[in-house]
Amino acid sequence: MNTGSKMKQLLRLSLLLTIVLGFYSACHNSKVTGHPGFIRDTATWYDAGRNRIIPVAIYRPAAKGTAGLTPVILSHGYGANKGGDYLEYSYLTEALAEKGYYVLSIQHELPTDSLIPMTGIPQVVRRPFWERGAANIRYVIDELKQRTPDLNFATLTLIGHSNGGDMTALFPQQYPGVVAAIITLDNRRMALPRARHPRVYTLRSSDQPADEGVLPTAAEQQQYGIRVIKLPDTIHNDMDNSGNTRQRQEIIAYLLDFLTH
């Protein structure tokens, strides 16, 4: 690559970082915040291999170190690139951190990204977005192994809601053998893995049906030990911070039961 090309690439990277970091500084205050039960730290990581920044929020227990903690990675639902979506599940990330989990929530959408297509076959036109999300998750896992190597990566668990659930469902099929378990909150498009490893668990809303083939049949659930739980009083859009106290408590209870058994 000649000097002119290198300069152009550096200028593009500088412009991208300026735009995106300015956008996120307006969305939230990036600093460590304390709480009696957990500590939250927000940061922006940079994947040089893909020339992509990845904002993250890390929630960890306040009363103990990180040695042996189960890492949990959360992927948010579609937010139309508005930003800040990785902070919209704090009821869940904070509760898990208080219970002793090391939780990292990823901001998958950047303001410079294309919007998800709303026409066409979702499994075709949205697949590149899920693949990008799976690549974000893989990068974050690799970074965690370097930054916090004393976590118990043998128990690594992914959680994803809606579009983030589709990324989560794709991940073990794209990167086999990396995670111990996946939990989806009402993913609707990407088929769940039919396998015993990783363990598969999904909570379903009362109002949004999954596409054909996404959920395992009753026979497949028995064969692979997959758990499919219907939430009769929780709609799809109430699985983030929009839900009421009862809905939040129900989701937290189900997830803790799965994580501890």
Coordinates of N, CA and C in Angstrom, one line a residue, residues 12-97:
R12 N -10.0 8.1 6.9 CA -11.3 7.5 7.0 C -11.5 7.0 8.4
L13 N -10.5 6.3 9.0 CA -10.6 5.8 10.3 C -10.8 6.9 11.4
S14 N -10.0 8.0 11.2 CA -10.2 9.1 12.1 C -11.6 9.7 12.1
L15 N -12.1 9.9 10.8 CA -13.4 10.4 10.7 C -14.5 9.5 11.3
L16 N -14.3 8.2 11.1 CA -15.3 7.2 11.7 C -15.3 7.3 13.2
L17 N -14.1 7.3 13.8 CA -14.0 7.4 15.2 C -14.5 8.7 15.8
T18 N -14.3 9.8 15.1 CA -14.8 11.1 15.5 C -16.3 11.1 15.5
I19 N -16.9 10.6 14.5 CA -18.4 10.6 14.4 C -19.0 9.7 15.4
V20 N -18.5 8.5 15.5 CA -19.1 7.5 16.4 C -18.9 7.8 17.9
L21 N -17.6 8.2 18.2 CA -17.4 8.5 19.6 C -18.1 9.8 20.1
G22 N -18.3 10.7 19.2 CA -19.1 11.9 19.5 C -20.5 11.5 19.7
F23 N -21.0 10.6 18.9 CA -22.4 10.1 19.0 C -22.6 9.5 20.4
Y24 N -21.7 8.6 20.8 CA -21.9 7.9 22.1 C -21.6 8.8 23.3
S25 N -20.7 9.7 23.2 CA -20.6 10.6 24.3 C -21.8 11.4 24.6
A26 N -22.6 11.6 23.6 CA -23.9 12.3 23.8 C -25.0 11.4 24.3
C27 N -24.8 10.1 24.2 CA -25.8 9.1 24.6 C -25.6 8.8 26.1
H28 N -24.4 8.7 26.6 CA -24.2 8.2 28.0 C -22.9 8.7 28.5
N29 N -22.7 8.7 29.8 CA -21.5 9.1 30.5 C -20.7 7.9 30.7
S30 N -19.5 7.8 30.0 CA -18.7 6.6 30.1 C -17.8 6.6 31.2
K31 N -18.1 6.0 32.3 CA -17.3 6.0 33.5 C -17.8 4.8 34.4
V32 N -16.9 4.5 35.4 CA -17.3 3.5 36.3 C -18.3 4.0 37.3
T33 N -19.4 3.3 37.5 CA -20.4 3.7 38.5 C -20.6 2.6 39.5
G34 N -20.7 3.0 40.8 CA -20.8 2.1 41.8 C -22.3 1.9 42.3
H35 N -22.5 0.7 43.0 CA -23.8 0.4 43.6 C -23.5 -0.6 44.7
P36 N -24.3 -0.7 45.7 CA -24.0 -1.7 46.8 C -23.8 -3.1 46.3
G37 N -24.5 -3.5 45.2 CA -24.4 -4.9 44.7 C -23.6 -5.1 43.5
F38 N -23.3 -4.1 42.7 CA -22.6 -4.3 41.5 C -21.8 -3.0 41.1
I39 N -20.9 -3.2 40.2 CA -20.2 -2.1 39.6 C -20.3 -2.1 38.1
R40 N -20.7 -1.0 37.5 CA -20.8 -0.9 36.0 C -19.7 -0.1 35.4
D41 N -19.1 -0.6 34.4 CA -18.0 0.2 33.7 C -18.4 0.2 32.2
T42 N -18.4 1.4 31.6 CA -18.6 1.4 30.1 C -17.3 1.8 29.4
A43 N -17.1 1.2 28.2 CA -15.9 1.4 27.5 C -16.2 1.3 26.0
T44 N -15.2 1.7 25.2 CA -15.3 1.5 23.8 C -14.1 0.7 23.3
W45 N -14.2 -0.5 22.8 CA -13.1 -1.3 22.4 C -13.0 -1.2 20.8
Y46 N -11.9 -1.5 20.3 CA -11.6 -1.4 18.9 C -11.1 -2.7 18.3
D47 N -11.9 -3.2 17.4 CA -11.5 -4.4 16.6 C -10.7 -4.0 15.4
A48 N -9.4 -4.0 15.5 CA -8.5 -3.5 14.4 C -8.7 -4.4 13.1
G49 N -9.0 -5.7 13.3 CA -9.1 -6.6 12.2 C -10.3 -6.3 11.3
R50 N -11.3 -5.7 11.9 CA -12.5 -5.3 11.1 C -12.7 -3.8 11.1
N51 N -11.7 -3.0 11.6 CA -11.8 -1.6 11.6 C -13.2 -1.1 12.2
R52 N -13.5 -1.7 13.4 CA -14.8 -1.4 14.0 C -14.7 -1.2 15.5
I53 N -15.4 -0.1 15.9 CA -15.4 0.1 17.4 C -16.6 -0.7 18.0
I54 N -16.5 -1.1 19.2 CA -17.5 -1.9 19.9 C -17.7 -1.3 21.3
P55 N -18.7 -0.5 21.5 CA -19.0 0.0 22.8 C -19.6 -1.2 23.7
V56 N -19.1 -1.2 24.9 CA -19.5 -2.3 25.8 C -19.8 -1.7 27.2
A57 N -20.7 -2.4 27.9 CA -21.0 -2.1 29.3 C -20.7 -3.4 30.1
I58 N -19.9 -3.2 31.2 CA -19.5 -4.4 32.0 C -20.1 -4.2 33.4
Y59 N -20.8 -5.3 33.8 CA -21.4 -5.3 35.1 C -20.7 -6.5 35.9
R60 N -20.2 -6.1 37.1 CA -19.6 -7.2 37.9 C -20.0 -7.0 39.4
P61 N -19.9 -8.1 40.1 CA -20.3 -8.0 41.5 C -19.4 -7.1 42.3
A62 N -19.9 -6.3 43.2 CA -19.2 -5.3 43.9 C -18.4 -6.0 45.1
A63 N -18.8 -7.1 45.6 CA -18.2 -7.6 46.8 C -17.2 -8.7 46.6
K64 N -16.8 -9.0 45.3 CA -15.8 -10.1 45.1 C -15.0 -9.8 43.9
G65 N -13.9 -10.5 43.7 CA -13.1 -10.4 42.5 C -13.7 -11.1 41.4
T66 N -13.0 -11.3 40.3 CA -13.5 -11.9 39.1 C -13.2 -13.4 39.0
A67 N -12.3 -13.9 39.8 CA -11.8 -15.3 39.7 C -13.0 -16.3 39.7
G68 N -13.1 -17.1 38.7 CA -14.1 -18.2 38.7 C -15.5 -17.7 38.3
L69 N -15.8 -16.5 38.1 CA -17.1 -16.0 37.7 C -17.5 -16.5 36.3
T70 N -18.8 -16.8 36.2 CA -19.3 -17.1 34.9 C -19.5 -15.8 34.0
P71 N -18.9 -15.8 32.9 CA -19.1 -14.6 32.0 C -20.4 -14.8 31.2
V72 N -21.2 -13.7 31.1 CA -22.4 -13.7 30.4 C -22.4 -12.5 29.4
I73 N -22.6 -12.7 28.1 CA -22.6 -11.7 27.1 C -24.0 -11.5 26.6
L74 N -24.5 -10.2 26.7 CA -25.8 -9.9 26.3 C -25.8 -9.1 25.0
S75 N -26.7 -9.4 24.1 CA -26.9 -8.7 22.8 C -28.3 -8.2 22.7
H76 N -28.4 -6.9 22.5 CA -29.7 -6.1 22.5 C -30.5 -6.4 21.3
G77 N -31.8 -6.0 21.4 CA -32.7 -6.1 20.2 C -32.4 -4.9 19.3
Y78 N -33.1 -4.9 18.1 CA -32.9 -3.9 17.1 C -33.3 -2.5 17.6
G79 N -32.4 -1.6 17.4 CA -32.7 -0.2 17.8 C -32.6 0.8 16.7
A80 N -32.5 0.4 15.5 CA -32.5 1.3 14.3 C -31.3 2.3 14.4
N81 N -30.2 1.8 15.0 CA -29.0 2.6 15.0 C -29.1 3.9 15.9
K82 N -30.0 3.9 16.8 CA -30.2 5.1 17.6 C -29.1 5.2 18.7
G83 N -28.5 4.1 19.1 CA -27.5 4.1 20.1 C -28.0 3.9 21.5
G84 N -27.1 3.4 22.4 CA -27.5 3.3 23.8 C -28.3 2.0 24.1
D85 N -28.5 1.2 23.1 CA -29.4 0.0 23.3 C -28.7 -1.0 24.2
Y86 N -27.4 -1.0 24.3 CA -26.7 -2.0 25.2 C -26.9 -1.6 26.7
L87 N -27.5 -0.5 27.0 CA -27.8 -0.1 28.3 C -29.3 -0.3 28.7
E88 N -30.1 -0.8 27.7 CA -31.5 -0.9 27.8 C -32.0 -2.2 28.5
Y89 N -31.1 -3.0 29.0 CA -31.5 -4.2 29.7 C -30.8 -4.2 31.1
S90 N -30.7 -3.0 31.7 CA -30.1 -2.9 33.0 C -30.8 -3.7 34.1
Y91 N -32.1 -3.8 34.0 CA -32.8 -4.6 35.0 C -32.2 -6.0 35.1
L92 N -31.8 -6.6 33.9 CA -31.3 -7.9 33.8 C -29.8 -8.0 34.1
T93 N -29.0 -7.1 33.5 CA -27.6 -7.1 33.7 C -27.2 -6.8 35.1
E94 N -27.9 -5.9 35.7 CA -27.6 -5.6 37.1 C -28.0 -6.7 38.1
A95 N -29.1 -7.3 37.8 CA -29.6 -8.5 38.7 C -28.6 -9.6 38.6
L96 N -28.1 -9.9 37.4 CA -27.2 -11.0 37.2 C -25.8 -10.7 37.9
A97 N -25.4 -9.4 37.8 CA -24.1 -9.1 38.4 C -24.3 -9.2 39.9

